[in-house]
CSV table of C-alpha atoms in Angstrom, one decimal:
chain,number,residue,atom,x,y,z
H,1,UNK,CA,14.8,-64.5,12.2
H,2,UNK,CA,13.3,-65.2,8.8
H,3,UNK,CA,14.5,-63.8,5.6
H,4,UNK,CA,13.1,-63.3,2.6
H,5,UNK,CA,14.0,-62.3,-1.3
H,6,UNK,CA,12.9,-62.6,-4.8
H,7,UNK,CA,15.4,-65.3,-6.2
H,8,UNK,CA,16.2,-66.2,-10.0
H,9,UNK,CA,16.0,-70.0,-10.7
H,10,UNK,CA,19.4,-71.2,-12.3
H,11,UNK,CA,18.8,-74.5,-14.3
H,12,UNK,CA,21.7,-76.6,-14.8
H,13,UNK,CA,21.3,-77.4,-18.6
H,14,UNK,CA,21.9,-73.2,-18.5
H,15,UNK,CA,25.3,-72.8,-20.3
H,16,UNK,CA,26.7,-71.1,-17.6
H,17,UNK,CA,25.5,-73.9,-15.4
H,18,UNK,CA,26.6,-77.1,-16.8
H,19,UNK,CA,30.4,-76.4,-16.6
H,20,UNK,CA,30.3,-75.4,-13.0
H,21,UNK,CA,28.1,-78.5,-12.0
H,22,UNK,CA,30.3,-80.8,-13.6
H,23,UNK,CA,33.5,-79.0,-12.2
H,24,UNK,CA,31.0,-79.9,-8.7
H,25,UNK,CA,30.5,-83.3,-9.3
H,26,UNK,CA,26.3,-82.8,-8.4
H,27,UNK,CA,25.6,-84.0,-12.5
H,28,UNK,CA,22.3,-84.7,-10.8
H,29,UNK,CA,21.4,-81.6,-9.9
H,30,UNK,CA,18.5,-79.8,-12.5
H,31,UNK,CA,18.1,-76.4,-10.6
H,32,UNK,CA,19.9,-73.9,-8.0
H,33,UNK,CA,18.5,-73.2,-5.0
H,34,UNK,CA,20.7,-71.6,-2.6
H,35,UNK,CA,21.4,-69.2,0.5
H,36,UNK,CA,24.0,-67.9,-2.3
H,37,UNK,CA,23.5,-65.1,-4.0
H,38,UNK,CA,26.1,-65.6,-6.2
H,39,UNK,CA,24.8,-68.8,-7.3
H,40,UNK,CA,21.0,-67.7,-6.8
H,41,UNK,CA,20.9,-64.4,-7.7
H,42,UNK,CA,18.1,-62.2,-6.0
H,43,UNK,CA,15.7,-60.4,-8.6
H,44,UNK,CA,16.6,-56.6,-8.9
H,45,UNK,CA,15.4,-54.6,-6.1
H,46,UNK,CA,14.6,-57.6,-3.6
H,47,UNK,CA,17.5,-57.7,-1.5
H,48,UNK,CA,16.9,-59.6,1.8
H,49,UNK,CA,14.0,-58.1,3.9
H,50,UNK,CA,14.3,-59.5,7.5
H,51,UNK,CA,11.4,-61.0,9.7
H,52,UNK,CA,10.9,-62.0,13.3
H,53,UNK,CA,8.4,-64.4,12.6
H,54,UNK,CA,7.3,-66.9,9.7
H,55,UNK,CA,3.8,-65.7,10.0
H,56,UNK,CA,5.3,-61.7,9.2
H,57,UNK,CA,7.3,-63.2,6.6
H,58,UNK,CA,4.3,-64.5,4.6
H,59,UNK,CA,2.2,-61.7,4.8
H,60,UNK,CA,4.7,-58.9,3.6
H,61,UNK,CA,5.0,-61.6,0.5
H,62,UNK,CA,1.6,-60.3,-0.6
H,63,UNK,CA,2.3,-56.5,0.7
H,64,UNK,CA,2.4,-54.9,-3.0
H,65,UNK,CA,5.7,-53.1,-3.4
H,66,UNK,CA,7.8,-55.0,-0.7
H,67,UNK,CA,9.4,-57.9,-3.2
H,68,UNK,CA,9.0,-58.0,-6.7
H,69,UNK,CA,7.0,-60.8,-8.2
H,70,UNK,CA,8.1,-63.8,-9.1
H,71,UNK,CA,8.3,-64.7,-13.1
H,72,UNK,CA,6.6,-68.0,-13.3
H,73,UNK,CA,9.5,-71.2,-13.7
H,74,UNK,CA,12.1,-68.1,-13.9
H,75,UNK,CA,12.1,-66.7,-10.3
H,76,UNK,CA,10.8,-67.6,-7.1
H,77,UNK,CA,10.4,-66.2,-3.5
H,78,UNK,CA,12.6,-67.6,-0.9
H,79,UNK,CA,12.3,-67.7,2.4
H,80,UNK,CA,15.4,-69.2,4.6
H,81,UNK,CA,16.5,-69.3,8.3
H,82,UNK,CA,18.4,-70.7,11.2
H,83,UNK,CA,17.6,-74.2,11.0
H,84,UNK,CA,18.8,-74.8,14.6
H,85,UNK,CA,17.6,-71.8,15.6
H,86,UNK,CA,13.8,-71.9,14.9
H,87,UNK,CA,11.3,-74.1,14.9
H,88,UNK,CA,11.1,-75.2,11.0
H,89,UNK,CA,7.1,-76.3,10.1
H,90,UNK,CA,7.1,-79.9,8.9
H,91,UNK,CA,3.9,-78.9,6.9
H,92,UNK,CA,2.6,-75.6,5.5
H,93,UNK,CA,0.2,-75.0,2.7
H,94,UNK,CA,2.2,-71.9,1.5
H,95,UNK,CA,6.0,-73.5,1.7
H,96,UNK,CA,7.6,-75.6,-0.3
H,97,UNK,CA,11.0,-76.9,1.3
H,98,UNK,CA,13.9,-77.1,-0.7
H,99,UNK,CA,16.1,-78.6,1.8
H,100,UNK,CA,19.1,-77.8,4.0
H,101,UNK,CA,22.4,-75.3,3.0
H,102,UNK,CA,25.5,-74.7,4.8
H,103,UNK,CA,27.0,-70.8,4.7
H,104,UNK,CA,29.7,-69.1,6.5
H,105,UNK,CA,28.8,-65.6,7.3
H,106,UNK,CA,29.0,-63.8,4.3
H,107,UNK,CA,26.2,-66.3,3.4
H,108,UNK,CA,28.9,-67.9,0.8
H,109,UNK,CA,27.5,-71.6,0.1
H,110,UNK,CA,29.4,-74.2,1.0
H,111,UNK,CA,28.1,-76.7,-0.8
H,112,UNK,CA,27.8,-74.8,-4.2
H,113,UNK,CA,30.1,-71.9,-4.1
H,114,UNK,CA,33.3,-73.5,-2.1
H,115,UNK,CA,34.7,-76.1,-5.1
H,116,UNK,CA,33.8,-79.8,-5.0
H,117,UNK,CA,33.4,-81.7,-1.9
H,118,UNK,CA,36.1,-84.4,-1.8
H,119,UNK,CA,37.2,-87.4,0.9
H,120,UNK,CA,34.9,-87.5,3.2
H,121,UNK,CA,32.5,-85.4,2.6
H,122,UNK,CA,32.3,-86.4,-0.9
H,123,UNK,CA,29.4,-89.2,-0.3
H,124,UNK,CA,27.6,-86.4,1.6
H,125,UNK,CA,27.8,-84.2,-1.7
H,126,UNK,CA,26.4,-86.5,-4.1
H,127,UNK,CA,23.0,-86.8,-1.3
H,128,UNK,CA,22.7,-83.2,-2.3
H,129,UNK,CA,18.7,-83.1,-4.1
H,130,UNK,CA,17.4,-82.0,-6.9
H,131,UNK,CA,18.5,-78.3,-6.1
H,132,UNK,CA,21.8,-79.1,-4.2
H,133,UNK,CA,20.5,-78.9,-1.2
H,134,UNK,CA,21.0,-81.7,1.5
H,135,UNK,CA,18.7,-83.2,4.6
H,136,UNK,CA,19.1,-82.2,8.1
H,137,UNK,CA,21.0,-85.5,8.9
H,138,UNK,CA,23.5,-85.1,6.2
H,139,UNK,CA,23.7,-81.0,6.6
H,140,UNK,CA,24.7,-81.7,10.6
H,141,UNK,CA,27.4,-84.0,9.8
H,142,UNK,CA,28.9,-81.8,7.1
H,143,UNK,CA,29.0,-78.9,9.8
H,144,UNK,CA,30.8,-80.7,12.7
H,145,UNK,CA,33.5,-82.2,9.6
H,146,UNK,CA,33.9,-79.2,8.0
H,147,UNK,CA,36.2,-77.3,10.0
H,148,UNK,CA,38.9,-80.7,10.1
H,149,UNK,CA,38.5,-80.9,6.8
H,150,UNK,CA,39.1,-77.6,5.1
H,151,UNK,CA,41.8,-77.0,8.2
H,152,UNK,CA,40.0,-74.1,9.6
H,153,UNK,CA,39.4,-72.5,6.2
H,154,UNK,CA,36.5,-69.1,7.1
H,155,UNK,CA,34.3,-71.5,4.7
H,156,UNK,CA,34.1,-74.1,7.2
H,157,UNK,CA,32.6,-72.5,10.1
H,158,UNK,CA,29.3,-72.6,9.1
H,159,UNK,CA,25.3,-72.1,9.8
H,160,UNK,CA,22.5,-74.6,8.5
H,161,UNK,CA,19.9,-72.9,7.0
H,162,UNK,CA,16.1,-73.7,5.9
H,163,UNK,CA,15.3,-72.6,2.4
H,164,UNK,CA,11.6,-72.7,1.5
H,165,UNK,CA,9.8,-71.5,-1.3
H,166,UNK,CA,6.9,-69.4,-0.7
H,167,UNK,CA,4.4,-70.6,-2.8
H,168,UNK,CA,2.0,-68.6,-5.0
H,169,UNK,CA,-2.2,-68.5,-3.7
């Protein structure tokens, strides 16, 4: 499964932002790119539009009416799934991947919408890119050491996930 939405870009000199970044410990962080719609909020009317295939995905991106456009460096298409799941292209001319997140299944962030990362998985957090999104490496350890960590907390049971942006022709 692929799924797909209209996203708006949070920057994190946004005053709304910078409070809850520092609170997060990621001060090196300069945009939000998550499976969180809380923290990356879908454009009005996009919702999540399910796919079977990456190739189905892409084309509805172009089907006029399906998802909104995107507002140039405001909003973006993003397309996310089951990193274990599904064979994730290591090069595409129309994606642009963001990295790896971690959700539980409410599709609540943990790395960006669970507090800050501390003790152990506090080195992982600051490996967290540009968007606060980590590699595959680091996203597999966090999943096998959440659960101890959090003491079975719902928040720690979680799925990695792709997130790509689908890039404009």
């Amino acid at each position: 499964m692929w799924c797909l939405s209209t996203r708006i870009i949070r920057y994190a000199g946004e005053p709304e932002w910078a409070g809850y970044i520092n609170f997060l410990g990621l001060l090196h962080l300069t945009e939000v790119r998550t499976i969180d719609s809380w923290c990356n909020p879908h454009v009005d009317g996009s919702g999540y539009w399910e796919f079977q295939s990456l190739e189905e995905a892409l084309q509805e991106v172009w089907n006029d009416g399906l998802l909104p456009s995107p507002i140039s460096n405001k909003q973006y298409h993003q397309l996310f799934t089951d990193a274990l799941a599904q064979e994730i292209p290591s090069i595409h001319s129309r994606l642009k991947h963001l990295g790896y997140d971690l959700s539980d299944e409410t599709w609540t962030s943990s790395l960006l919408n669970c507090g800050r990362w501390e003790g152990v998985l506090a080195p992982i957090a600051q490996r967290v890119n540009q968007y606060g999104l980590l590699n595959l490496e680091d996203a597999k350890t966090a999943q096998k050491l959440l659960p101890e960590v959090w003491c079975n907390n719902p928040h720690a049971f979680v799925k990695i996930w792709a997130l790509f942006e689908v890039l404009q022709a």
